[in-house]
Short mmCIF file of C-alpha atoms and ligand atoms in Angstrom, two decimals:
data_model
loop_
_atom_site.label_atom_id
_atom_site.label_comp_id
_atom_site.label_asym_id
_atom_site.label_seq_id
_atom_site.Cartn_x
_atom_site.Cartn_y
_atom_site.Cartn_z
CA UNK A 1 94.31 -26.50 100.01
CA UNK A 2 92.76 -30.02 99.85
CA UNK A 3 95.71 -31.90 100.67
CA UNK A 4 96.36 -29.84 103.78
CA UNK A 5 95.02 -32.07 106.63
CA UNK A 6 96.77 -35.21 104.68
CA UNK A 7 99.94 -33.43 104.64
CA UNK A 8 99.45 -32.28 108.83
CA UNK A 9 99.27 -35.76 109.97
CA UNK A 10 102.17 -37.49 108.41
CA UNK A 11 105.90 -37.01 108.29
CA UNK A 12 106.96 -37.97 105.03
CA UNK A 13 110.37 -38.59 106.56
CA UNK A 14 109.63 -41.82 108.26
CA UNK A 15 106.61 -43.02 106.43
CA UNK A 16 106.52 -44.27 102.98
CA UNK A 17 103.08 -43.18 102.21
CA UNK A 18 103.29 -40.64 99.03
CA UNK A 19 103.47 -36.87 100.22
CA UNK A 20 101.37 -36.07 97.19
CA UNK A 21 101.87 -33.32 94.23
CA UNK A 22 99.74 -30.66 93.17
CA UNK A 23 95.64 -32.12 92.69
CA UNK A 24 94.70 -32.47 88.94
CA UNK A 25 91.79 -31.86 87.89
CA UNK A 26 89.02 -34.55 87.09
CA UNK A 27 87.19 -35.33 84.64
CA UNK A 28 83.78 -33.34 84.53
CA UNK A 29 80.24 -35.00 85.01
CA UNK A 30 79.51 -38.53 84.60
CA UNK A 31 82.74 -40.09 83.39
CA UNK A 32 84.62 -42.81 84.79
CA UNK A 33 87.40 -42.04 87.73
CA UNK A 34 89.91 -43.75 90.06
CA UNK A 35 88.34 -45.01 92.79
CA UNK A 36 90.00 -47.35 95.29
CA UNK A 37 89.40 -49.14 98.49
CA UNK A 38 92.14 -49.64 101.35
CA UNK A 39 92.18 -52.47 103.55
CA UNK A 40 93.86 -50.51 106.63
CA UNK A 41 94.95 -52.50 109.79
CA UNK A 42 96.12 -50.22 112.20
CA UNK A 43 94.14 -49.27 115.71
CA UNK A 44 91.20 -50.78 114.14
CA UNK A 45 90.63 -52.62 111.16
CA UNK A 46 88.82 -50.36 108.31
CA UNK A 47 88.14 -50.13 104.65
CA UNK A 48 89.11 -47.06 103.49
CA UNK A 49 86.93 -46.37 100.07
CA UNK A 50 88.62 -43.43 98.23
CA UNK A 51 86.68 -41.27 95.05
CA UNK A 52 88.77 -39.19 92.98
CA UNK A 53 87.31 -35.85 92.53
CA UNK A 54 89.45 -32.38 92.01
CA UNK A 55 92.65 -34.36 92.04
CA UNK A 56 92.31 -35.85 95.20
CA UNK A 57 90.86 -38.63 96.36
CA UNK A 58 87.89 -38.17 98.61
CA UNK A 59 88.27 -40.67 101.14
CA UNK A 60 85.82 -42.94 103.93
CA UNK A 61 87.01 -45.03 106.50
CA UNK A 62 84.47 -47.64 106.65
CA UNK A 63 85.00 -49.60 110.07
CA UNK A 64 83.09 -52.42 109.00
CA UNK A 65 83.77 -52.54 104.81
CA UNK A 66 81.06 -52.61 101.99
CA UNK A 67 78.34 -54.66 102.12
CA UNK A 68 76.57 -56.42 98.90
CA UNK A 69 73.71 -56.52 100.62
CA UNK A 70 71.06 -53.41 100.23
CA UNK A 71 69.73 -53.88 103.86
CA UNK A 72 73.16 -53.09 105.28
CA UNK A 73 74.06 -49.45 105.69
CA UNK A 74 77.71 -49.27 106.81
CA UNK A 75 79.15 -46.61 108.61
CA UNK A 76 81.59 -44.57 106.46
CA UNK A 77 83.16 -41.80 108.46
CA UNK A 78 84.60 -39.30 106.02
CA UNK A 79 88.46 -38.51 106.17
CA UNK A 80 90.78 -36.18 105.24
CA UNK A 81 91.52 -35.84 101.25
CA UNK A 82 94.24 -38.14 100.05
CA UNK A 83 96.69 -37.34 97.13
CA UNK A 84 95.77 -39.31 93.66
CA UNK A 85 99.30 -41.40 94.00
CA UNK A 86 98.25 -42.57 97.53
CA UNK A 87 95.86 -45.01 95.09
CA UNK A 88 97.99 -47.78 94.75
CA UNK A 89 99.60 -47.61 97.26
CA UNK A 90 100.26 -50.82 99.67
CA UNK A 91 102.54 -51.30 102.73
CA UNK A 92 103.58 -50.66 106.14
CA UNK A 93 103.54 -47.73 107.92
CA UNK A 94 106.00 -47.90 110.92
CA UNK A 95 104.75 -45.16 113.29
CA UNK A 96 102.81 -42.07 113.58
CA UNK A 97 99.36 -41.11 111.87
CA UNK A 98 97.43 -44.45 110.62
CA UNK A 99 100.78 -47.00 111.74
CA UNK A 100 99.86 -50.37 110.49
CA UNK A 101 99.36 -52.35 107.43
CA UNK A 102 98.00 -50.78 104.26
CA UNK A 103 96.20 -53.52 101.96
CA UNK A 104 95.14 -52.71 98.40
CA UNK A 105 91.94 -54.11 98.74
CA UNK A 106 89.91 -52.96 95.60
CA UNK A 107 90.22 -50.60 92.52
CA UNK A 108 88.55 -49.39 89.31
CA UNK A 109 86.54 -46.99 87.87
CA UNK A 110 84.12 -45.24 89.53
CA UNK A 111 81.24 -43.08 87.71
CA UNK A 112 78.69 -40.03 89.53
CA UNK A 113 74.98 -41.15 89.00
CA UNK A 114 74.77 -36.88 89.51
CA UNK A 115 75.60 -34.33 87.26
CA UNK A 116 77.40 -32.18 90.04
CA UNK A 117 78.82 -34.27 92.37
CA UNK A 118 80.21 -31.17 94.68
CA UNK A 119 76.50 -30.23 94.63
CA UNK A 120 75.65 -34.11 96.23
CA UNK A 121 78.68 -33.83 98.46
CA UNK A 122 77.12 -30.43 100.12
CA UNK A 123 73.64 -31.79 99.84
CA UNK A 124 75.05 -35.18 101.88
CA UNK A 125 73.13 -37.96 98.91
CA UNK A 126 76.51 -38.83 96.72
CA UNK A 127 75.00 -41.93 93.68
CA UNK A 128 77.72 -43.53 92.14
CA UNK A 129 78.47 -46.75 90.19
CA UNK A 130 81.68 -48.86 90.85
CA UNK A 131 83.59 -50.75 88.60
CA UNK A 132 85.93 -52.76 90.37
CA UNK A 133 87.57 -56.34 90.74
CA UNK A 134 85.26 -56.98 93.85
CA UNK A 135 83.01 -53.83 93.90
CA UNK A 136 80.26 -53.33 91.29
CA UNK A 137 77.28 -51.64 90.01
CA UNK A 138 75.26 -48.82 91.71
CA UNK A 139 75.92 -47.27 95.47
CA UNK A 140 74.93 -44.54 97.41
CA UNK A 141 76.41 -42.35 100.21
CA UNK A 142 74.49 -40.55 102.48
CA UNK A 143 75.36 -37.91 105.34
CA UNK A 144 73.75 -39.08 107.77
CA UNK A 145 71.62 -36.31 110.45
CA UNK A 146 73.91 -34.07 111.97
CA UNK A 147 76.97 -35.10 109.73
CA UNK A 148 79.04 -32.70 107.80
CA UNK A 149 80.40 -31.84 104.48
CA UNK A 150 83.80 -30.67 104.70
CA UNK A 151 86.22 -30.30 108.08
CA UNK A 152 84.78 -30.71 111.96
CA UNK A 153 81.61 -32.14 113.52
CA UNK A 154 80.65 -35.30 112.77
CA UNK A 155 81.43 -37.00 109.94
CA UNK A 156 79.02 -39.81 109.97
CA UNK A 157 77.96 -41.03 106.51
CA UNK A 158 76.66 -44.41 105.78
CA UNK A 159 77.42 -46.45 102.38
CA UNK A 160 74.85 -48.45 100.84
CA UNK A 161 74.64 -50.80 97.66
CA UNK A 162 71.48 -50.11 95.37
CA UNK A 163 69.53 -53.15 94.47
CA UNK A 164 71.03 -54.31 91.00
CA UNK A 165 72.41 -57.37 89.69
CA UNK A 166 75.74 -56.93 91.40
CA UNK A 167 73.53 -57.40 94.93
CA UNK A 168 73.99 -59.96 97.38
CA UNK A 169 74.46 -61.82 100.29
CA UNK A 170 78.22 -62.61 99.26
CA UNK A 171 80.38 -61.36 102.47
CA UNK A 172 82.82 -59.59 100.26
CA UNK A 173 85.28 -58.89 102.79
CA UNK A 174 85.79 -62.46 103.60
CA UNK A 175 85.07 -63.91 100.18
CA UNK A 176 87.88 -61.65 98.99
CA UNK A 177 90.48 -60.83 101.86
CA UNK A 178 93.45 -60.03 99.63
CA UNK A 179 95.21 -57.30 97.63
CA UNK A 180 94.25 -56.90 94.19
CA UNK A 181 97.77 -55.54 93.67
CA UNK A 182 99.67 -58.43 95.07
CA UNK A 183 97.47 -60.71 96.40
CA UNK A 184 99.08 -60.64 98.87
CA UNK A 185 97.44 -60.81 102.62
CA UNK A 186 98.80 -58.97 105.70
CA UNK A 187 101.16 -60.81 106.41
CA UNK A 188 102.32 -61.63 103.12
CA UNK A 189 103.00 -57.36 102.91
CA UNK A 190 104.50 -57.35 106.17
CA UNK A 191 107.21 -59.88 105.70
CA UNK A 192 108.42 -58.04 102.35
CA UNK A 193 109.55 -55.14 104.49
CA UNK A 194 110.62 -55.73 108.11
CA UNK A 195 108.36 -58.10 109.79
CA UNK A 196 109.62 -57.00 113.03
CA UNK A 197 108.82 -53.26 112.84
CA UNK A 198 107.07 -53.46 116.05
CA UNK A 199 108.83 -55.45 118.29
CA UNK A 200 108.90 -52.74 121.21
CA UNK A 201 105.75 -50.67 120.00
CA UNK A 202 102.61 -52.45 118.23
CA UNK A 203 100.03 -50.64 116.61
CA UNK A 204 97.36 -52.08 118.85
CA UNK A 205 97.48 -53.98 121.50
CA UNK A 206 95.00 -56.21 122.90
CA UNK A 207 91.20 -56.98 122.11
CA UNK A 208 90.79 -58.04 118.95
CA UNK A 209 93.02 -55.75 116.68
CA UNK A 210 95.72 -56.16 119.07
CA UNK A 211 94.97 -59.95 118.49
CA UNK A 212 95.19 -60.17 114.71
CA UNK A 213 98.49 -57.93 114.78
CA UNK A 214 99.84 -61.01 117.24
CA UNK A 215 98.92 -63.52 114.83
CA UNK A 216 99.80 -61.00 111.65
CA UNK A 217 103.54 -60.89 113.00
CA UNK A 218 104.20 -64.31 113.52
CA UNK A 219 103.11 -65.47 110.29
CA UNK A 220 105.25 -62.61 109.10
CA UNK A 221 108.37 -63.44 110.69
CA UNK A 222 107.71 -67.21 109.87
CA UNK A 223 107.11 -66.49 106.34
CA UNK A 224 110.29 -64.28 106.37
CA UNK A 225 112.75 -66.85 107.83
CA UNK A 226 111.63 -69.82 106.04
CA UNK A 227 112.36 -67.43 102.88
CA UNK A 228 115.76 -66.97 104.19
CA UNK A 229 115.74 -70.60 104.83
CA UNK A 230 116.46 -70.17 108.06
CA UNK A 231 114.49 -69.96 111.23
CA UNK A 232 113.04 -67.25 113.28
CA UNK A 233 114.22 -64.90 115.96
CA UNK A 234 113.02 -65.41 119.03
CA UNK A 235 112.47 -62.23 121.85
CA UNK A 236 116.25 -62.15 122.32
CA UNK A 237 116.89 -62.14 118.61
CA UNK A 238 118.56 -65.62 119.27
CA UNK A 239 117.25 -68.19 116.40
CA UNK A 240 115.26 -70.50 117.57
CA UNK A 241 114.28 -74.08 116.22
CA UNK A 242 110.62 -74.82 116.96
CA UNK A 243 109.58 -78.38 118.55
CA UNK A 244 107.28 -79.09 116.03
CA UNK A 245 108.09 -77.14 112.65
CA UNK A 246 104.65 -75.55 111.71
CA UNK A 247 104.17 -76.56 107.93
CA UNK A 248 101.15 -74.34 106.85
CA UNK A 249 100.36 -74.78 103.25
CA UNK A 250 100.20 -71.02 101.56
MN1 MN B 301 92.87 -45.66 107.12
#
């Protein structure tokens, strides 16, 4: 079934990502679904944009995130199907399969420009229209040569906006870094649960991801003790008093 590969990769025991129920149907031709978009720190940094279709949620991790601008094609490799409840969902996820920090980035409505959209899926040329808090207006995804519909091979698809009104040269992604949910940013969702998850095993490690988890944590664990009015742990788990308090305006 659909929800198969989704299920393979994750042990619902020690993540708290949903294990998903049985797919519901969708509505039929061009009327308005869930559609989502995950901001997914976890070896790398992706956007993960998610359709819903057949009671799942067809789902592309997009490295770099969508792009306003029609000249940019960004690569969007298609995933495994993801239950409808994973669509709001926002956390951390400790260990195993996609470990990291799980940012609700964008949601809405989304709406096929196509009358059969398993007929664009096979044929690789997917219009759509988004309506979102950040997304908008008309996109396209397109299978790129040699990529697949469906499980093995390559994946490759790219993600393009059309030209329309909701076109730009806006940097989305950095205009609009938080959760829609919470507004929260990473390290905002990190310090609700245990900021110090990782203290013997990180997610990434060096280069850049490895970098931004660094800087993630700390702001984590500060923004944790200071709401425990307290400060934080160091390595030892002793508490530590810093030299020069860091007073960051949030
Ligand atoms: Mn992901």
């Amino acid at each position: 079934m659909a929800l198969d590969e989704y299920k393979r990769k994750r042990d619902f025991g020690s993540s708290p990502e949903p294990a998903g129920a049985q797919p519901r149907p969708s509505p039929p031709g061009r009327t308005p679904r869930y559609f989502c978009v995950q901001k997914h720190l976890a070896s790398h940094l992706h956007y993960d944009v998610r359709l819903e279709h057949n009671g799942v949620l067809l789902s592309w991790a997009v490295p770099k995130g969508p792009s306003l601008d029609p000249a940019v094609k960004r690569l969007a490799m298609h995933v495994e199907d993801h239950p409808i409840e994973y669509g709001d969902f926002e956390g951390v996820i400790p260990s195993g399969y996609g470990a990291g920090i799980v940012m609700l980035w964008d949601y809405g409505t989304w709406t096929p420009e196509v009358d059969d959209v398993d007929a664009a899926l096979t044929k690789g040329d997917l219009k759509f229209a988004l309506d979102g808090f950040k997304l908008k207006g008309s996109w396209v995804l397109v299978r790129t040569k040699g990529g697949r519909w469906g499980g093995g091979g390559d994946r490759a698809w790219l993600l393009i906006k059309h030209r329309d009104h909701w076109a730009g040269p806006v940097d989305i992604a950095e205009f609009a870094p938080l959760s829609v949910k919470s507004r929260s940013d990473f390290a905002d969702i990190l310090s609700a649960e245990n900021p110090d998850v990782w203290r013997s095993k990180r997610p990434a490690k060096g280069g850049d991801t490895g970098a931004m988890f660094e800087t993630i944590i700390a702001r984590a664990l500060d923004i944790s003790a200071r709401r425990a009015g307290s400060t934080p742990l160091d390595k030892s788990g002793a508490r530590t008093r810093r030299k020069t308090p860091a007073r960051k305006s949030r």
